[in-house]
Amino acid sequence: MGGLLRSVLRGAAAGAAGTTALNAVTYLDMAARGRAASHTPEDTVEILSMKTHVPVPGQGERRHNRVAGLAPLTGLVAGVATGALLGGLRGLGWRPSPVVGAVGAMVVAMLAGNAPMAALGVTDPRGWAARDWAADLIPHLAYGAVTSQVLDGLDRPTQDHRGAARVLDLLDGRVHHHPLTRDLASQRTRVLRSLVRSFPSLRRRGR
């Protein structure tokens, strides 16, 4: 369970990085095309408030500002939750290729972001124009690529550690068959094991 929790937390961190990439691409698109920000996140907050009977406090401009602050948080939650889900799947043994990992993260993030809005009637993807799909697809592609790469990078030290440990186990078993080298090999293996265990943390510090 501890290993699965670590994988989920690593996935959440990767999702946060992917969400940053998604937002950056979105803002660059707004700057390049001179288009306005989408109002669908704010509409989602308003409809959720109405359907759950949980009002957004305040009146007038103060309430509007609160809705404007809550709206981007919905996207952040969706991005982090998607990363946590993908990290949990990796903790259970799923090891996709870079392309499959990126596309999978993109698809799950698009579903997490758009499915609730479609269910609430905020938007209907079936009526989107090609430029609307491009404005949604390209940022999510950036999300998928970054999230997948971060997950791969966070997984790699653990994989290196396990692989090196297996090699040491094999060498240890072979040399211990010889009585003259048993004591010396045991001491040497203990030293190598300590170096292997410290290797991931040392490499992370170096980064």
CSV table of C-alpha atoms in Angstrom, one decimal:
chain,number,residue,atom,x,y,z
A,1,MET,CA,0.0,0.0,0.0
A,2,GLY,CA,2.9,2.4,0.8
A,3,GLY,CA,4.3,1.8,-2.7
A,4,LEU,CA,0.9,2.5,-4.3
A,5,LEU,CA,0.5,5.7,-2.3
A,6,ARG,CA,4.0,6.9,-3.4
A,7,SER,CA,3.0,6.2,-7.0
A,8,VAL,CA,-0.2,8.2,-6.6
A,9,LEU,CA,1.7,11.2,-5.1
A,10,ARG,CA,4.2,11.0,-7.9
A,11,GLY,CA,1.4,11.0,-10.4
A,12,ALA,CA,-0.2,14.1,-8.7
A,13,ALA,CA,3.1,15.9,-9.0
A,14,ALA,CA,3.3,14.9,-12.7
A,15,GLY,CA,-0.3,16.1,-13.2
A,16,ALA,CA,0.5,19.5,-11.7
A,17,ALA,CA,3.5,19.8,-14.1
A,18,GLY,CA,1.2,18.8,-17.0
A,19,THR,CA,-1.4,21.3,-15.9
A,20,THR,CA,1.2,24.1,-16.0
A,21,ALA,CA,2.1,23.1,-19.5
A,22,LEU,CA,-1.5,23.1,-20.5
A,23,ASN,CA,-2.1,26.6,-19.1
A,24,ALA,CA,1.1,27.9,-20.8
A,25,VAL,CA,0.0,26.6,-24.2
A,26,THR,CA,-3.5,28.0,-23.7
A,27,TYR,CA,-2.2,31.5,-22.8
A,28,LEU,CA,0.2,31.4,-25.7
A,29,ASP,CA,-2.7,30.6,-28.0
A,30,MET,CA,-4.8,33.5,-26.6
A,31,ALA,CA,-1.9,35.9,-27.1
A,32,ALA,CA,-1.2,34.6,-30.6
A,33,ARG,CA,-4.8,34.7,-31.9
A,34,GLY,CA,-6.0,37.6,-29.7
A,35,ARG,CA,-8.9,35.5,-28.5
A,36,ALA,CA,-10.7,35.9,-25.2
A,37,ALA,CA,-10.5,33.4,-22.3
A,38,SER,CA,-13.2,30.7,-22.3
A,39,HIS,CA,-16.1,31.3,-19.9
A,40,THR,CA,-17.0,27.6,-19.6
A,41,PRO,CA,-15.1,27.1,-16.3
A,42,GLU,CA,-17.0,30.0,-14.7
A,43,ASP,CA,-20.3,28.7,-16.1
A,44,THR,CA,-19.4,25.3,-14.6
A,45,VAL,CA,-18.9,26.8,-11.2
A,46,GLU,CA,-22.2,28.7,-11.4
A,47,ILE,CA,-24.2,25.6,-12.5
A,48,LEU,CA,-22.5,23.4,-9.8
A,49,SER,CA,-23.4,26.0,-7.2
A,50,MET,CA,-27.0,25.9,-8.3
A,51,LYS,CA,-27.4,22.2,-8.6
A,52,THR,CA,-25.6,21.4,-5.2
A,53,HIS,CA,-27.4,24.3,-3.4
A,54,VAL,CA,-24.0,25.6,-2.2
A,55,PRO,CA,-24.0,29.3,-3.0
A,56,VAL,CA,-20.9,31.3,-3.8
A,57,PRO,CA,-20.8,33.9,-1.0
A,58,GLY,CA,-20.9,37.6,-1.7
A,59,GLN,CA,-22.7,40.0,-3.9
A,60,GLY,CA,-21.9,41.8,-7.2
A,61,GLU,CA,-18.3,42.2,-8.1
A,62,ARG,CA,-17.0,40.4,-5.0
A,63,ARG,CA,-19.0,37.3,-5.8
A,64,HIS,CA,-18.0,37.5,-9.5
A,65,ASN,CA,-14.3,37.6,-8.4
A,66,ARG,CA,-14.8,34.5,-6.2
A,67,VAL,CA,-16.3,32.6,-9.2
A,68,ALA,CA,-13.4,33.8,-11.4
A,69,GLY,CA,-11.0,32.4,-8.8
A,70,LEU,CA,-12.8,29.1,-8.4
A,71,ALA,CA,-13.1,28.5,-12.1
A,72,PRO,CA,-9.4,27.8,-12.9
A,73,LEU,CA,-9.2,25.6,-9.7
A,74,THR,CA,-11.6,23.2,-11.4
A,75,GLY,CA,-9.1,22.6,-14.2
A,76,LEU,CA,-6.2,22.3,-11.7
A,77,VAL,CA,-8.1,19.7,-9.7
A,78,ALA,CA,-8.9,17.8,-12.9
A,79,GLY,CA,-5.2,17.9,-14.0
A,80,VAL,CA,-3.8,16.8,-10.7
A,81,ALA,CA,-6.4,14.1,-10.2
A,82,THR,CA,-5.7,12.7,-13.7
A,83,GLY,CA,-2.0,12.5,-12.9
A,84,ALA,CA,-2.7,10.8,-9.6
A,85,LEU,CA,-4.9,8.2,-11.4
A,86,LEU,CA,-2.1,7.5,-14.0
A,87,GLY,CA,0.5,7.3,-11.2
A,88,GLY,CA,-1.7,4.8,-9.4
A,89,LEU,CA,-2.0,2.7,-12.6
A,90,ARG,CA,1.8,2.7,-12.8
A,91,GLY,CA,2.0,1.7,-9.2
A,92,LEU,CA,-0.1,-1.4,-10.1
A,93,GLY,CA,2.3,-2.3,-12.9
A,94,TRP,CA,1.2,-0.4,-16.0
A,95,ARG,CA,4.3,0.6,-17.9
A,96,PRO,CA,3.3,2.3,-21.2
A,97,SER,CA,5.6,3.4,-24.0
A,98,PRO,CA,6.2,7.2,-24.1
A,99,VAL,CA,3.7,7.6,-26.9
A,100,VAL,CA,1.0,5.5,-25.3
A,101,GLY,CA,1.6,7.2,-22.0
A,102,ALA,CA,1.3,10.7,-23.5
A,103,VAL,CA,-1.8,9.9,-25.5
A,104,GLY,CA,-3.4,8.1,-22.6
A,105,ALA,CA,-2.8,11.1,-20.3
A,106,MET,CA,-4.2,13.5,-22.9
A,107,VAL,CA,-7.4,11.4,-23.4
A,108,VAL,CA,-8.0,11.0,-19.7
A,109,ALA,CA,-7.4,14.7,-19.1
A,110,MET,CA,-9.8,15.7,-21.8
A,111,LEU,CA,-12.5,13.5,-20.4
A,112,ALA,CA,-11.9,14.8,-16.9
A,113,GLY,CA,-12.1,18.4,-18.1
A,114,ASN,CA,-14.9,18.1,-20.7
A,115,ALA,CA,-17.2,15.3,-19.5
A,116,PRO,CA,-18.5,17.1,-16.4
A,117,MET,CA,-19.1,20.3,-18.4
A,118,ALA,CA,-21.0,18.3,-21.1
A,119,ALA,CA,-23.0,16.5,-18.4
A,120,LEU,CA,-24.0,19.8,-16.8
A,121,GLY,CA,-25.0,21.2,-20.2
A,122,VAL,CA,-22.3,23.9,-20.1
A,123,THR,CA,-21.0,22.9,-23.5
A,124,ASP,CA,-21.6,20.3,-26.2
A,125,PRO,CA,-18.5,19.0,-28.0
A,126,ARG,CA,-20.6,17.7,-30.8
A,127,GLY,CA,-21.2,21.2,-31.9
A,128,TRP,CA,-17.6,22.4,-31.7
A,129,ALA,CA,-15.9,23.8,-34.8
A,130,ALA,CA,-12.5,22.7,-35.9
A,131,ARG,CA,-10.8,25.6,-34.3
A,132,ASP,CA,-12.6,24.9,-31.0
A,133,TRP,CA,-11.3,21.3,-31.1
A,134,ALA,CA,-7.8,22.6,-31.9
A,135,ALA,CA,-7.9,25.1,-29.0
A,136,ASP,CA,-8.8,22.2,-26.6
A,137,LEU,CA,-6.7,19.4,-28.2
A,138,ILE,CA,-3.3,21.1,-28.4
A,139,PRO,CA,-3.1,22.2,-24.8
A,140,HIS,CA,-4.2,18.7,-23.7
A,141,LEU,CA,-1.5,17.2,-25.9
A,142,ALA,CA,1.0,19.3,-24.1
A,143,TYR,CA,-0.4,18.1,-20.8
A,144,GLY,CA,-0.1,14.5,-21.9
A,145,ALA,CA,3.5,14.8,-23.1
A,146,VAL,CA,4.7,16.6,-20.0
A,147,THR,CA,2.8,14.4,-17.5
A,148,SER,CA,4.0,11.2,-19.1
A,149,GLN,CA,7.7,12.4,-19.2
A,150,VAL,CA,7.6,13.5,-15.6
A,151,LEU,CA,6.1,10.1,-14.6
A,152,ASP,CA,8.8,8.3,-16.5
A,153,GLY,CA,11.5,10.4,-14.9
A,154,LEU,CA,10.1,9.8,-11.4
A,155,ASP,CA,9.8,6.1,-12.0
A,156,ARG,CA,13.3,5.6,-13.4
A,157,PRO,CA,15.4,5.9,-10.2
A,158,THR,CA,13.2,3.2,-8.6
A,159,GLN,CA,13.6,0.9,-11.6
A,160,ASP,CA,17.4,1.5,-11.7
A,161,HIS,CA,17.6,0.7,-8.0
A,162,ARG,CA,15.7,-2.6,-8.4
A,163,GLY,CA,17.7,-3.6,-11.4
A,164,ALA,CA,21.0,-3.0,-9.8
A,165,ALA,CA,19.9,-4.9,-6.7
A,166,ARG,CA,18.9,-7.9,-8.8
A,167,VAL,CA,22.4,-7.9,-10.4
A,168,LEU,CA,24.0,-7.8,-7.0
A,169,ASP,CA,21.8,-10.6,-5.7
A,170,LEU,CA,22.9,-12.8,-8.7
A,171,LEU,CA,26.6,-12.0,-8.1
A,172,ASP,CA,26.3,-12.5,-4.4
A,173,GLY,CA,24.8,-15.9,-4.9
A,174,ARG,CA,27.5,-17.0,-7.3
A,175,VAL,CA,30.6,-16.0,-5.3
A,176,HIS,CA,29.3,-17.4,-2.1
A,177,HIS,CA,29.6,-20.9,-3.4
A,178,HIS,CA,33.4,-20.6,-3.1
A,179,PRO,CA,34.4,-21.0,0.6
A,180,LEU,CA,37.7,-19.0,0.2
A,181,THR,CA,35.9,-15.9,-1.1
A,182,ARG,CA,32.8,-16.1,1.0
A,183,ASP,CA,33.8,-13.6,3.7
A,184,LEU,CA,35.4,-11.1,1.4
A,185,ALA,CA,32.5,-11.2,-1.1
A,186,SER,CA,30.0,-10.7,1.7
A,187,GLN,CA,31.8,-7.5,2.9
A,188,ARG,CA,32.1,-6.2,-0.7
A,189,THR,CA,28.5,-6.9,-1.5
A,190,ARG,CA,27.3,-5.0,1.7
A,191,VAL,CA,29.3,-2.0,0.6
A,192,LEU,CA,27.9,-2.1,-2.9
A,193,ARG,CA,24.4,-2.5,-1.6
A,194,SER,CA,24.8,0.6,0.5
A,195,LEU,CA,26.0,2.5,-2.6
A,196,VAL,CA,23.1,1.3,-4.7
A,197,ARG,CA,20.5,2.3,-2.0
A,198,SER,CA,22.0,5.8,-1.9
A,199,PHE,CA,22.2,6.2,-5.6
A,200,PRO,CA,18.6,7.4,-6.4
A,201,SER,CA,18.7,10.0,-3.6
A,202,LEU,CA,22.2,11.2,-4.7
A,203,ARG,CA,21.0,11.5,-8.3
A,204,ARG,CA,17.9,13.5,-7.3
A,205,ARG,CA,20.1,15.9,-5.3
A,206,GLY,CA,22.4,16.3,-8.3
A,207,ARG,CA,19.4,17.4,-10.3
